[in-house]
């Protein structure tokens, strides 16, 4: 077992990381028909409230418009968080780098999408990140993040 992982196990706390990809910081500002009228701040609040209710000791909600920054954050999660909820946004459909990073850290991960991607364009039907996730939540709006955190908490309790 890697040193960072050993230290983490000794801490006996449960920490979650929520990762959001490009343009999700624009929530509530444009395209309300698809992504709703609630803002990114509301999304952060939903994650913090859900994490508290589910017994997580902490949750970080991270957003970046840059693929490499998302890869970096996933790598940094190794040994410091217990599980990941990820909405890679447009990178869902393009990024093998994010898939590889998720596989590299091998943390339990849940894929979440605000919209029902399965009912949208053909180019949204492939999900690379999803190949490294044990569950997927789509089409539940921002509450989907609370659902995804619940699935993660259940997985970690096993
Ligand atoms: O439904 C989702 O959560 C998506 O991950 C959102 C991505 C899209 O590329 C995925 O196919 C599905 C787009 C995020 C863009 O977010 C915006 C928010 C407000 C205004 C404009 C874009």
PDB file of C-alpha atoms in Angstrom, residues 2 4-6 8-9 13-19 56 70-86 98-111 129-135 151-152 155-156:
ATOM      1  CA  UNK A   2       1.263   3.477  -0.899  1.00  0.00           C
ATOM      2  CA  UNK A   4      -0.393   8.359   1.203  1.00  0.00           C
ATOM      3  CA  UNK A   5      -3.068   5.639   1.186  1.00  0.00           C
ATOM      4  CA  UNK A   6      -1.858   4.269   4.566  1.00  0.00           C
ATOM      5  CA  UNK A   8      -5.559   8.205   4.712  1.00  0.00           C
ATOM      6  CA  UNK A   9      -6.797   4.891   6.163  1.00  0.00           C
ATOM      7  CA  UNK A  13     -12.671  10.081   7.966  1.00  0.00           C
ATOM      8  CA  UNK A  14     -14.763  10.129   4.797  1.00  0.00           C
ATOM      9  CA  UNK A  15     -14.013  12.852   2.285  1.00  0.00           C
ATOM     10  CA  UNK A  16     -15.623  13.444  -1.089  1.00  0.00           C
ATOM     11  CA  UNK A  17     -14.463  15.438  -4.067  1.00  0.00           C
ATOM     12  CA  UNK A  18     -16.950  16.826  -6.603  1.00  0.00           C
ATOM     13  CA  UNK A  19     -15.407  17.795  -9.939  1.00  0.00           C
ATOM     14  CA  UNK A  56     -19.063  12.885   4.910  1.00  0.00           C
ATOM     15  CA  UNK A  70      -9.023  18.392 -13.957  1.00  0.00           C
ATOM     16  CA  UNK A  71      -6.429  15.652 -14.511  1.00  0.00           C
ATOM     17  CA  UNK A  72      -4.184  17.328 -11.896  1.00  0.00           C
ATOM     18  CA  UNK A  73      -7.035  17.523  -9.361  1.00  0.00           C
ATOM     19  CA  UNK A  74      -7.903  13.838  -9.859  1.00  0.00           C
ATOM     20  CA  UNK A  75      -4.244  12.872  -9.332  1.00  0.00           C
ATOM     21  CA  UNK A  76      -4.069  15.002  -6.150  1.00  0.00           C
ATOM     22  CA  UNK A  77      -7.150  13.186  -4.846  1.00  0.00           C
ATOM     23  CA  UNK A  78      -5.132   9.996  -4.523  1.00  0.00           C
ATOM     24  CA  UNK A  79      -4.583   9.363  -0.821  1.00  0.00           C
ATOM     25  CA  UNK A  80      -6.509  12.437   0.315  1.00  0.00           C
ATOM     26  CA  UNK A  81     -10.160  11.750  -0.615  1.00  0.00           C
ATOM     27  CA  UNK A  82     -12.279   8.596  -0.478  1.00  0.00           C
ATOM     28  CA  UNK A  83     -14.390   9.045  -3.566  1.00  0.00           C
ATOM     29  CA  UNK A  84     -15.233  11.292  -6.488  1.00  0.00           C
ATOM     30  CA  UNK A  85     -18.409  12.638  -8.075  1.00  0.00           C
ATOM     31  CA  UNK A  86     -17.601  13.963 -11.526  1.00  0.00           C
ATOM     32  CA  UNK A  98      -9.656  12.227 -17.618  1.00  0.00           C
ATOM     33  CA  UNK A  99     -10.591   8.542 -18.006  1.00  0.00           C
ATOM     34  CA  UNK A 100      -6.936   7.548 -17.553  1.00  0.00           C
ATOM     35  CA  UNK A 101      -6.576   9.782 -14.458  1.00  0.00           C
ATOM     36  CA  UNK A 102      -9.674   8.218 -12.865  1.00  0.00           C
ATOM     37  CA  UNK A 103      -8.315   4.759 -13.613  1.00  0.00           C
ATOM     38  CA  UNK A 104      -4.884   5.724 -12.275  1.00  0.00           C
ATOM     39  CA  UNK A 105      -6.164   6.815  -8.846  1.00  0.00           C
ATOM     40  CA  UNK A 106      -8.684   3.954  -8.767  1.00  0.00           C
ATOM     41  CA  UNK A 107     -11.034   5.786  -6.389  1.00  0.00           C
ATOM     42  CA  UNK A 108     -14.765   4.965  -6.426  1.00  0.00           C
ATOM     43  CA  UNK A 109     -16.353   7.498  -8.761  1.00  0.00           C
ATOM     44  CA  UNK A 110     -19.879   8.447  -9.823  1.00  0.00           C
ATOM     45  CA  UNK A 111     -20.593  10.216 -13.106  1.00  0.00           C
ATOM     46  CA  UNK A 129     -15.029   9.168 -17.862  1.00  0.00           C
ATOM     47  CA  UNK A 130     -18.055   6.950 -17.321  1.00  0.00           C
ATOM     48  CA  UNK A 131     -15.928   3.908 -18.142  1.00  0.00           C
ATOM     49  CA  UNK A 132     -14.116   4.442 -14.817  1.00  0.00           C
ATOM     50  CA  UNK A 133     -17.279   5.124 -12.769  1.00  0.00           C
ATOM     51  CA  UNK A 134     -19.376   2.567 -10.888  1.00  0.00           C
ATOM     52  CA  UNK A 135     -22.620   4.552 -11.298  1.00  0.00           C
ATOM     53  CA  UNK A 151     -24.533   6.428  -4.187  1.00  0.00           C
ATOM     54  CA  UNK A 152     -20.916   7.184  -3.280  1.00  0.00           C
ATOM     55  CA  UNK A 155     -20.485   2.328  -1.885  1.00  0.00           C
ATOM     56  CA  UNK A 156     -17.987   3.524   0.746  1.00  0.00           C
TER      57      UNK A 156
END
